[in-house]
Amino acid sequence: MKQKRVLSGVQPTGALHLGNWLGAIKNWVDLQHQHDTFFCVVDLHAITVPQDVKTLSENTLSTAAMYIACGIDPKKSSIFIQSHISAHCELCWILNCLTPINWMERMIQFKEKALKQGDNVSIGLFDYPVLMAADILLYQPDLVPVGEDQKQHLELARNIAQQRINSRFGKDKENLLKIPDALIMKQGAKVMSLNDGRNKMSKSDPNANSRITLLDPPDLILKKIKKAKTDQFIGLEFNNPDRPEADNLLNIYSILSNKSKEASYEECKEMGWGMFKPLLAELVIDSLKPIQSQYKELMDDKEGLGNIIKSGNEKANEISSLTLQKIKDAIGLINKL
Ligand code: AQP
């Protein structure tokens, strides 16, 4: 039976953290065994907000290496760089011309991200969801793993594909573009900031102590966890709205120790913070050790890493160029003469 195709990506906007791993990449690793998987580093999305030139290029390579270090197997999955595949920008422009502005004005994430940029809001930031629609639709995937915050963008991609492409340009009810379904990720994998259990852990949070990056050395992990916000209660617990930090740290403990929520709660319900924090730090350090050593090996062999990306790019190019050509033909753009 043909495997269902899955596509997803991370922006190279900084060092990947526990949230990116546990909320996204760890699930991709499981998906690759039974799906036709494509994972891209979405550098064109990263530049919708200002980036330092040198850091962006370092982060792009480092993100691709981190996918592999976390368990994405290049023999099973295609790993590629978004900006290496020109079809993304080309389809984005075509979709821009077909997407009503008022659909875009409803996008919540734009409003949130724009607020952080002050006067410096680019058209690219506003257009981010259309580029994301192009990223997805080019590969005709069946499923797109999405967190809560990306659901609205996937819905937009589905609407553009159905209402603006298939129903307008598909002859004889032909579906030019596949309408992908959301693949809702495992419950509970949202990792919150170490400083505030009500905000998600984020690469771009100005406070580096709010996140544990996958490359943090053991002493730094211990320091960050010791500094993490706590409360005055004894014992860890889930789902107490007054204790978001306890919920978050116990959640991380439960995922990394592979113990059920019930078992984790039973183990930690009477522990004080002073006892729990070193336990959690040790678990995080041990969990990241194999990832960090694999990452180092990959970064020490840039040629090998480059070859993996090259092969992912080739596969991505093959599929995306077919879709782009189909859409160009359908809307009346003629071939080169
Ligand atoms: N804290 C999180 N918990 C669970 N999942 C998370 N993801 C991000 N943060 C968490 C998931 O990681 C994937 C890639 O995210 P992204 O880099 O494309 O964008 P993002 O969600 O905006 O991630 P960041 O780290 O917060 O980056 P910045 O600071 O640059 O905006 C997505 O699947 C996301 O759900």
Coordinates of C-alpha atoms and ligand atoms in Angstrom, one line a residue:
M1 CA 0.0 0.0 0.0
K2 CA 1.3 3.5 -0.9
Q3 CA 2.5 5.3 2.2
K4 CA 0.8 8.6 3.2
R5 CA 3.0 11.6 2.6
V6 CA 3.9 13.9 5.5
L7 CA 5.6 17.2 5.4
S8 CA 6.8 19.6 8.1
G9 CA 9.6 22.0 9.0
V10 CA 11.3 24.2 11.6
Q11 CA 12.5 27.8 11.2
P12 CA 16.3 28.2 11.7
T13 CA 15.6 31.2 14.0
G14 CA 18.0 29.9 16.8
A15 CA 19.3 26.8 18.5
L16 CA 16.5 24.2 18.7
H17 CA 15.1 23.6 22.2
L18 CA 13.3 21.0 24.2
G19 CA 9.9 22.3 22.8
N20 CA 11.0 21.9 19.1
W21 CA 12.2 18.4 19.9
L22 CA 9.4 17.0 22.1
G23 CA 6.6 18.9 20.3
A24 CA 7.7 18.3 16.8
I25 CA 10.9 16.4 15.8
K26 CA 10.4 13.5 18.2
N27 CA 7.0 12.9 16.6
W28 CA 8.5 13.1 13.1
V29 CA 11.0 10.4 14.0
D30 CA 8.0 8.0 14.8
L31 CA 6.1 9.0 11.7
Q32 CA 9.0 8.2 9.3
H33 CA 8.6 4.5 9.8
Q34 CA 5.2 4.3 8.2
H35 CA 5.0 7.4 6.1
D36 CA 6.7 9.0 3.1
T37 CA 8.3 11.9 5.1
F38 CA 9.7 15.3 4.0
F39 CA 11.3 17.6 6.5
C40 CA 12.5 21.0 5.5
V41 CA 14.5 23.8 7.2
V42 CA 12.2 26.8 6.5
D43 CA 14.8 29.5 6.1
L44 CA 12.5 31.7 4.0
H45 CA 10.1 31.9 6.9
A46 CA 13.0 32.8 9.2
I47 CA 13.7 36.0 7.2
T48 CA 10.2 37.3 7.7
V49 CA 11.7 38.8 10.9
P50 CA 15.2 40.4 11.0
Q51 CA 18.0 37.8 11.2
D52 CA 21.7 38.2 11.6
V53 CA 23.3 37.1 8.3
K54 CA 26.0 34.8 9.7
T55 CA 23.9 33.3 12.4
L56 CA 21.1 32.5 9.9
S57 CA 23.4 30.5 7.7
E58 CA 24.9 28.7 10.7
N59 CA 21.4 27.9 12.1
T60 CA 20.2 26.6 8.8
L61 CA 22.9 23.9 8.6
S62 CA 22.7 23.3 12.3
T63 CA 18.9 22.7 12.2
A64 CA 19.3 20.1 9.4
A65 CA 22.1 18.4 11.4
M66 CA 19.8 18.4 14.5
Y67 CA 17.0 16.7 12.6
I68 CA 19.4 13.8 12.0
A69 CA 20.9 13.9 15.4
C70 CA 17.4 13.6 16.9
G71 CA 16.7 10.5 14.8
I72 CA 15.4 11.5 11.4
D73 CA 16.9 8.9 9.2
P74 CA 18.0 10.3 5.8
K75 CA 17.4 6.8 4.3
K76 CA 13.7 7.1 5.3
S77 CA 13.1 10.8 5.1
S78 CA 14.0 13.6 2.7
I79 CA 15.7 16.5 4.5
F80 CA 15.9 19.7 2.5
I81 CA 16.4 23.5 2.7
Q82 CA 13.4 25.5 1.6
S83 CA 15.3 28.3 -0.1
H84 CA 17.1 25.7 -2.3
I85 CA 13.8 24.8 -4.0
S86 CA 12.7 27.8 -6.1
A87 CA 9.2 26.3 -6.6
H88 CA 8.3 27.5 -3.1
C89 CA 8.7 31.2 -4.0
E90 CA 7.1 30.7 -7.4
L91 CA 4.0 29.0 -6.1
C92 CA 3.8 31.5 -3.3
W93 CA 3.5 34.3 -5.8
I94 CA 0.8 32.5 -7.8
L95 CA -1.2 31.8 -4.6
N96 CA -0.7 35.4 -3.5
C97 CA -2.5 36.5 -6.6
L98 CA -5.4 34.2 -5.8
T99 CA -5.8 34.7 -2.0
P100 CA -8.1 37.4 -0.8
I101 CA -6.6 39.9 1.5
N102 CA -9.4 39.5 4.0
W103 CA -8.5 35.8 4.5
M104 CA -5.1 37.0 5.6
E105 CA -6.3 39.7 7.9
R106 CA -7.8 37.0 10.1
M107 CA -4.5 35.3 10.9
I108 CA -3.9 35.5 14.6
Q109 CA -0.2 34.6 14.5
F110 CA 0.5 37.6 12.3
K111 CA -1.1 39.9 14.7
E112 CA 0.9 38.5 17.6
K113 CA 4.2 38.4 15.7
A114 CA 3.6 41.9 14.3
L115 CA 3.2 43.3 17.8
K116 CA 6.7 42.2 18.7
Q117 CA 8.2 43.9 15.6
G118 CA 6.9 47.4 16.4
D119 CA 7.3 49.6 13.3
N120 CA 9.4 47.1 11.4
V121 CA 6.7 44.7 10.1
S122 CA 7.5 43.3 6.7
I123 CA 5.1 42.2 3.9
G124 CA 6.8 38.8 4.2
L125 CA 5.5 38.5 7.8
F126 CA 2.0 39.2 6.6
D127 CA 2.4 36.8 3.7
Y128 CA 4.0 34.0 5.8
P129 CA 0.8 31.8 5.7
V130 CA 0.7 31.9 1.9
L131 CA 4.3 30.8 1.7
M132 CA 3.4 28.1 4.2
A133 CA 0.5 27.1 1.9
A134 CA 2.9 26.9 -1.0
D135 CA 5.4 24.8 1.1
I136 CA 2.7 22.3 1.9
L137 CA 0.7 22.1 -1.4
L138 CA 3.8 21.6 -3.6
Y139 CA 4.4 18.2 -2.1
Q140 CA 0.7 17.0 -2.3
P141 CA 1.0 15.6 1.3
D142 CA -1.8 13.7 2.9
L143 CA -0.9 14.9 6.4
V144 CA 0.7 17.9 8.0
P145 CA 1.7 17.7 11.7
V146 CA 0.5 20.8 13.3
G147 CA 0.4 22.3 16.8
E148 CA -2.5 24.4 18.0
D149 CA -0.8 27.6 16.8
Q150 CA -0.5 26.4 13.2
K151 CA -4.0 25.0 12.8
Q152 CA -5.3 28.3 11.3
H153 CA -2.5 28.4 8.7
L154 CA -3.2 24.8 7.6
E155 CA -6.9 25.7 7.3
L156 CA -5.9 28.6 5.0
A157 CA -3.8 26.3 2.9
R158 CA -6.7 23.9 2.5
N159 CA -9.1 26.8 1.6
I160 CA -6.7 28.2 -1.0
A161 CA -6.2 24.7 -2.5
Q162 CA -9.9 23.9 -2.7
Q163 CA -11.6 27.2 -3.3
R164 CA -9.0 29.1 -5.3
I165 CA -7.2 26.4 -7.3
N166 CA -9.1 23.1 -7.6
S167 CA -12.6 24.5 -8.0
R168 CA -11.5 27.4 -10.3
F169 CA -8.9 25.7 -12.5
G170 CA -9.4 21.9 -12.1
K171 CA -11.0 20.6 -15.3
D172 CA -13.6 17.8 -15.0
K173 CA -13.5 18.1 -11.2
E174 CA -9.8 17.1 -11.3
N175 CA -8.1 18.0 -8.0
L176 CA -4.9 19.8 -9.0
L177 CA -3.9 20.0 -5.4
K178 CA -4.4 17.4 -2.7
I179 CA -6.3 18.8 0.3
P180 CA -4.1 17.8 3.3
D181 CA -5.4 16.9 6.7
A182 CA -4.0 18.1 10.0
L183 CA -2.1 15.5 12.0
I184 CA -2.7 16.6 15.5
M185 CA 0.3 15.9 17.5
K186 CA 0.4 13.9 20.7
Q187 CA -1.3 15.6 23.6
G188 CA 0.8 17.2 26.2
A189 CA 3.9 17.8 24.1
K190 CA 3.7 21.6 24.4
V191 CA 6.7 22.7 26.4
M192 CA 6.4 25.9 28.3
S193 CA 9.0 28.6 29.2
L194 CA 11.1 27.9 32.3
N195 CA 10.4 31.4 33.4
D196 CA 6.7 31.4 32.9
G197 CA 4.6 28.3 32.6
R198 CA 1.9 30.2 30.7
N199 CA 4.2 31.0 27.7
K200 CA 5.6 28.5 25.3
M201 CA 9.3 27.8 25.2
S202 CA 10.6 29.7 22.2
K203 CA 13.9 30.2 20.3
S204 CA 13.4 33.9 20.1
D205 CA 12.6 34.6 23.7
P206 CA 15.2 37.3 24.7
N207 CA 15.8 35.5 28.0
A208 CA 18.1 32.5 27.2
N209 CA 17.3 31.0 30.7
S210 CA 13.7 30.5 29.5
R211 CA 14.7 27.5 27.3
I212 CA 16.9 24.5 27.3
T213 CA 18.6 24.2 23.9
L214 CA 19.5 20.8 22.6
L215 CA 23.1 21.8 22.6
D216 CA 23.3 23.1 26.2
P217 CA 26.1 21.5 28.2
P218 CA 25.3 19.6 31.4
D219 CA 26.3 22.4 33.8
L220 CA 24.2 25.0 32.0
I221 CA 21.2 22.6 31.9
L222 CA 21.5 22.2 35.7
K223 CA 21.8 25.9 36.2
K224 CA 18.8 26.7 34.1
I225 CA 16.6 24.1 35.7
K226 CA 17.7 25.3 39.2
K227 CA 16.7 28.8 38.2
A228 CA 13.4 27.8 36.7
K229 CA 10.4 29.5 38.2
T230 CA 8.7 27.5 41.0
D231 CA 5.9 28.1 43.5
Q232 CA 5.5 27.7 47.2
F233 CA 3.8 24.3 47.1
I234 CA 5.4 20.9 47.9
G235 CA 4.9 18.1 45.5
L236 CA 4.6 18.1 41.7
E237 CA 1.2 17.8 39.9
F238 CA -0.5 18.1 36.6
N239 CA -3.4 20.3 35.5
N240 CA -3.6 22.7 38.5
P241 CA -4.3 26.0 36.8
D242 CA -2.5 27.8 39.6
R243 CA 0.6 25.8 39.1
P244 CA 1.6 25.9 35.4
E245 CA 5.3 25.6 36.2
A246 CA 4.7 22.3 38.1
D247 CA 2.6 21.0 35.2
N248 CA 5.3 21.9 32.6
L249 CA 8.3 20.4 34.4
L250 CA 6.5 17.3 35.4
N251 CA 5.3 16.9 31.8
I252 CA 8.9 17.2 30.6
Y253 CA 9.9 14.6 33.2
S254 CA 7.1 12.2 32.1
I255 CA 8.0 12.4 28.4
L256 CA 11.7 12.0 28.8
S257 CA 11.5 9.2 31.4
N258 CA 8.9 7.4 29.2
K259 CA 6.7 7.1 32.2
S260 CA 3.0 7.6 32.1
K261 CA 1.6 10.8 33.6
E262 CA 0.0 8.7 36.4
A263 CA 3.4 7.0 37.2
S264 CA 5.2 10.3 37.1
Y265 CA 2.7 11.9 39.3
E266 CA 2.8 9.1 41.8
E267 CA 6.6 9.3 41.9
C268 CA 6.8 13.1 42.4
K269 CA 3.7 14.1 44.2
E270 CA 5.4 14.5 47.5
M271 CA 8.8 15.7 46.3
G272 CA 9.9 19.2 47.1
W273 CA 11.4 21.4 44.3
G274 CA 14.8 20.9 45.8
M275 CA 14.6 17.2 45.2
F276 CA 12.8 17.2 41.9
K277 CA 14.9 19.8 40.1
P278 CA 18.2 17.9 40.2
L279 CA 16.4 14.7 39.2
L280 CA 14.9 16.4 36.2
A281 CA 18.2 18.0 35.3
E282 CA 19.9 14.7 35.3
L283 CA 17.2 13.2 33.1
V284 CA 17.5 16.1 30.6
I285 CA 21.3 15.8 30.5
D286 CA 21.2 12.1 29.9
S287 CA 18.5 12.4 27.2
L288 CA 20.4 15.0 25.3
K289 CA 23.8 13.3 25.5
P290 CA 23.3 10.9 22.5
I291 CA 21.8 13.8 20.4
Q292 CA 24.7 16.1 21.2
S293 CA 27.4 13.5 20.3
Q294 CA 25.6 12.6 17.1
Y295 CA 25.2 16.3 16.2
K296 CA 29.0 16.9 16.8
E297 CA 29.8 14.0 14.4
L298 CA 27.5 15.4 11.7
M299 CA 28.9 18.9 12.1
D300 CA 32.5 17.6 11.9
D301 CA 31.7 16.0 8.5
K302 CA 30.2 18.9 6.6
E303 CA 30.7 17.0 3.3
G304 CA 28.6 14.1 4.5
L305 CA 25.9 16.5 5.8
G306 CA 26.0 18.4 2.5
N307 CA 25.4 15.2 0.6
I308 CA 22.4 14.3 2.8
I309 CA 20.9 17.7 2.1
K310 CA 21.7 17.5 -1.6
S311 CA 19.9 14.2 -1.9
G312 CA 16.9 15.6 0.0
N313 CA 16.9 18.7 -2.2
E314 CA 16.8 16.5 -5.3
K315 CA 13.8 14.5 -4.1
A316 CA 12.0 17.7 -3.1
N317 CA 12.8 19.3 -6.4
E318 CA 11.5 16.4 -8.4
I319 CA 8.1 16.4 -6.7
S320 CA 7.6 20.2 -6.3
S321 CA 8.6 21.0 -9.8
L322 CA 5.9 18.6 -11.1
T323 CA 3.2 20.3 -9.0
L324 CA 4.4 23.8 -10.0
Q325 CA 4.2 22.9 -13.7
K326 CA 0.7 21.5 -13.3
I327 CA -0.5 24.7 -11.6
K328 CA 1.3 27.0 -14.2
D329 CA -0.3 25.0 -17.0
A330 CA -3.7 25.2 -15.4
I331 CA -3.7 29.0 -14.9
G332 CA -2.4 29.8 -18.3
L333 CA 1.3 30.5 -17.8
I334 CA 3.0 29.2 -21.0
N335 CA 6.2 27.1 -21.1
K336 CA 9.5 28.6 -22.0
L337 CA 9.7 28.9 -25.9
Ligands
AQP1 N1 7.4 25.2 23.2 C1 7.1 24.4 22.2 N2 6.4 23.2 22.6 C2 6.1 22.3 21.7 N3 6.3 22.5 20.4 C3 6.9 23.6 20.0 N4 7.3 24.0 18.7 C4 7.9 25.2 18.9 N5 7.9 25.6 20.2 C5 7.3 24.6 20.9 C6 7.1 23.3 17.5 O1 8.3 23.2 16.8 C7 8.0 23.3 15.4 C8 8.9 24.3 14.7 O2 8.6 25.5 15.2 P1 9.1 26.8 14.3 O3 10.5 27.0 14.6 O4 8.8 26.7 12.9 O5 8.3 28.0 14.9 P2 7.8 28.3 16.3 O6 6.6 27.5 16.7 O7 7.5 29.8 16.2 O8 9.0 27.9 17.2 P3 9.8 28.8 18.2 O9 10.8 28.0 18.8 O10 8.9 29.5 19.1 O11 10.5 29.8 17.3 P4 10.5 31.4 17.2 O12 10.9 31.9 18.5 O13 11.5 31.8 16.1 O14 9.1 31.8 16.9 C9 6.6 23.5 15.2 O15 5.9 22.3 14.9 C10 6.1 24.0 16.6 O16 4.8 23.7 16.9

